[in-house]
Amino acid sequence: QVQLVESGGGLVQAGGSLRLSCAASGRISSIVGMGWFRQAPGLEREFVAAIGWSGGSAYYTESVRGRFTISRDGAKNTVYLQMNSLKPEDTAVYYCAADPTRIVATDYDYYGQGTQVTVSS
């Protein structure tokens, strides 16, 4: 099992920035991919970004490309999502996710509890 704990959400004005953190514990050695998903009220959960647990290329959904950056700190077993130029449509609960076999997927095996991001106009 892998446990994921997110932090860093909050309320920010449009154009502002937030950095989300995700601390992983448990069977960390089994992780291949780490990702961020989000779910806005009334909508399905959607993929936001992903990166390999060992590093390598990052992947983004088109709506956040150029504004969001996913990164990892292997020494801290932590993945980050730096979010800049935030827009009201970025408002959602953001979930950290981990998968033992894939880097990019529509559904991962493990999810955190989520952290709320609210962007005011």
mmCIF file of C-alpha atoms in Angstrom:
data_model
loop_
_atom_site.group_PDB
_atom_site.id
_atom_site.type_symbol
_atom_site.label_atom_id
_atom_site.label_comp_id
_atom_site.label_asym_id
_atom_site.label_seq_id
_atom_site.Cartn_x
_atom_site.Cartn_y
_atom_site.Cartn_z
ATOM 1 C CA GLN A 1 0.000 0.000 0.000
ATOM 2 C CA VAL A 2 0.990 3.592 -0.635
ATOM 3 C CA GLN A 3 -0.245 6.485 1.475
ATOM 4 C CA LEU A 4 -0.455 9.988 0.046
ATOM 5 C CA VAL A 5 -1.033 13.207 1.971
ATOM 6 C CA GLU A 6 -1.628 16.492 0.156
ATOM 7 C CA SER A 7 -1.178 19.989 1.511
ATOM 8 C CA GLY A 8 -0.989 23.535 0.239
ATOM 9 C CA GLY A 9 -4.485 24.224 -1.014
ATOM 10 C CA GLY A 10 -6.365 27.396 -0.210
ATOM 11 C CA LEU A 11 -8.065 30.500 -1.505
ATOM 12 C CA VAL A 12 -6.266 32.722 -3.997
ATOM 13 C CA GLN A 13 -7.229 35.510 -6.368
ATOM 14 C CA ALA A 14 -7.153 35.019 -10.101
ATOM 15 C CA GLY A 15 -3.629 35.446 -11.403
ATOM 16 C CA GLY A 16 -2.114 34.245 -8.153
ATOM 17 C CA SER A 17 -0.053 31.170 -7.339
ATOM 18 C CA LEU A 18 -0.199 28.156 -5.052
ATOM 19 C CA ARG A 19 2.092 25.191 -4.529
ATOM 20 C CA LEU A 20 0.610 21.843 -3.633
ATOM 21 C CA SER A 21 2.691 19.172 -1.927
ATOM 22 C CA CYS A 22 2.141 15.425 -1.753
ATOM 23 C CA ALA A 23 4.075 13.318 0.731
ATOM 24 C CA ALA A 24 4.232 9.609 -0.089
ATOM 25 C CA SER A 25 4.814 6.798 2.400
ATOM 26 C CA GLY A 26 4.428 3.040 2.580
ATOM 27 C CA ARG A 27 5.558 0.900 -0.380
ATOM 28 C CA ILE A 28 7.304 3.770 -2.106
ATOM 29 C CA SER A 29 9.605 1.433 -3.993
ATOM 30 C CA SER A 30 6.585 0.155 -5.930
ATOM 31 C CA ILE A 31 5.695 3.570 -7.376
ATOM 32 C CA VAL A 32 6.284 4.164 -11.085
ATOM 33 C CA GLY A 33 4.193 7.273 -11.746
ATOM 34 C CA MET A 34 2.945 10.185 -9.675
ATOM 35 C CA GLY A 35 0.168 12.469 -10.802
ATOM 36 C CA TRP A 36 -2.253 15.187 -9.880
ATOM 37 C CA PHE A 37 -5.955 15.056 -10.639
ATOM 38 C CA ARG A 38 -8.728 17.522 -9.883
ATOM 39 C CA GLN A 39 -12.459 17.415 -9.526
ATOM 40 C CA ALA A 40 -14.711 20.450 -9.722
ATOM 41 C CA PRO A 41 -18.294 20.383 -8.398
ATOM 42 C CA GLY A 42 -20.607 18.510 -10.747
ATOM 43 C CA LEU A 43 -17.770 17.357 -12.983
ATOM 44 C CA GLU A 44 -15.767 14.179 -13.333
ATOM 45 C CA ARG A 45 -12.282 13.908 -11.976
ATOM 46 C CA GLU A 46 -9.710 14.911 -14.589
ATOM 47 C CA PHE A 47 -6.010 14.360 -15.103
ATOM 48 C CA VAL A 48 -3.848 17.434 -14.520
ATOM 49 C CA ALA A 49 -0.189 16.423 -14.553
ATOM 50 C CA ALA A 50 2.139 13.459 -14.097
ATOM 51 C CA ILE A 51 5.796 12.629 -13.674
ATOM 52 C CA GLY A 52 7.822 9.479 -13.245
ATOM 53 C CA TRP A 53 8.751 8.650 -9.664
ATOM 54 C CA SER A 54 12.373 8.364 -10.778
ATOM 55 C CA GLY A 55 12.166 11.627 -12.694
ATOM 56 C CA GLY A 56 12.051 12.151 -16.420
ATOM 57 C CA SER A 57 9.511 13.944 -18.539
ATOM 58 C CA ALA A 58 6.462 15.655 -17.152
ATOM 59 C CA TYR A 59 3.014 15.492 -18.719
ATOM 60 C CA TYR A 60 0.199 18.026 -18.539
ATOM 61 C CA THR A 61 -3.366 18.430 -19.623
ATOM 62 C CA GLU A 62 -3.627 21.173 -22.218
ATOM 63 C CA SER A 63 -5.541 23.626 -20.032
ATOM 64 C CA VAL A 64 -2.688 23.921 -17.513
ATOM 65 C CA ARG A 65 0.337 23.607 -19.788
ATOM 66 C CA GLY A 66 2.641 26.581 -19.329
ATOM 67 C CA ARG A 67 1.005 27.561 -16.021
ATOM 68 C CA PHE A 68 1.482 24.482 -13.828
ATOM 69 C CA THR A 69 4.699 22.609 -13.103
ATOM 70 C CA ILE A 70 4.966 19.170 -11.541
ATOM 71 C CA SER A 71 8.197 18.195 -9.821
ATOM 72 C CA ARG A 72 9.520 15.683 -7.339
ATOM 73 C CA ASP A 73 12.013 15.533 -4.473
ATOM 74 C CA GLY A 74 13.214 11.965 -4.124
ATOM 75 C CA ALA A 75 14.972 12.632 -0.836
ATOM 76 C CA LYS A 76 11.710 13.815 0.709
ATOM 77 C CA ASN A 77 9.427 11.355 -1.121
ATOM 78 C CA THR A 78 7.371 14.369 -2.119
ATOM 79 C CA VAL A 79 5.780 15.557 -5.340
ATOM 80 C CA TYR A 80 4.825 19.172 -5.939
ATOM 81 C CA LEU A 81 2.435 21.022 -8.197
ATOM 82 C CA GLN A 82 3.366 24.651 -8.692
ATOM 83 C CA MET A 83 0.342 26.500 -10.007
ATOM 84 C CA ASN A 84 0.810 29.973 -11.483
ATOM 85 C CA SER A 85 -1.542 32.352 -13.266
ATOM 86 C CA LEU A 86 -4.484 30.653 -11.618
ATOM 87 C CA LYS A 87 -7.929 31.068 -13.114
ATOM 88 C CA PRO A 88 -11.383 30.659 -11.548
ATOM 89 C CA GLU A 89 -11.866 27.537 -13.678
ATOM 90 C CA ASP A 90 -8.943 25.930 -11.817
ATOM 91 C CA THR A 91 -11.150 25.787 -8.718
ATOM 92 C CA ALA A 92 -11.441 22.141 -7.660
ATOM 93 C CA VAL A 93 -10.381 19.547 -5.141
ATOM 94 C CA TYR A 94 -6.894 18.458 -6.152
ATOM 95 C CA TYR A 95 -5.834 14.875 -5.574
ATOM 96 C CA CYS A 96 -2.361 13.425 -5.547
ATOM 97 C CA ALA A 97 -2.119 9.974 -7.084
ATOM 98 C CA ALA A 98 0.389 7.160 -7.450
ATOM 99 C CA ASP A 99 0.538 4.118 -9.680
ATOM 100 C CA PRO A 100 2.768 1.038 -9.637
ATOM 101 C CA THR A 101 2.801 0.463 -13.386
ATOM 102 C CA ARG A 102 2.115 3.673 -15.308
ATOM 103 C CA ILE A 103 3.188 7.303 -15.418
ATOM 104 C CA VAL A 104 0.231 8.683 -17.367
ATOM 105 C CA ALA A 105 -3.212 7.181 -16.932
ATOM 106 C CA THR A 106 -6.824 8.198 -16.547
ATOM 107 C CA ASP A 107 -7.010 6.311 -13.264
ATOM 108 C CA TYR A 108 -4.298 5.533 -10.727
ATOM 109 C CA ASP A 109 -4.223 2.904 -8.017
ATOM 110 C CA TYR A 110 -3.673 5.222 -5.053
ATOM 111 C CA TYR A 111 -5.125 8.618 -4.187
ATOM 112 C CA GLY A 112 -4.733 11.084 -1.356
ATOM 113 C CA GLN A 113 -7.616 12.678 0.504
ATOM 114 C CA GLY A 114 -7.567 15.815 -1.626
ATOM 115 C CA THR A 115 -6.973 19.485 -0.974
ATOM 116 C CA GLN A 116 -9.317 22.312 -1.942
ATOM 117 C CA VAL A 117 -8.117 25.028 -4.307
ATOM 118 C CA THR A 118 -10.426 28.005 -4.767
ATOM 119 C CA VAL A 119 -9.617 30.789 -7.209
ATOM 120 C CA SER A 120 -11.687 33.940 -6.887
ATOM 121 C CA SER A 121 -12.299 36.294 -9.787
#
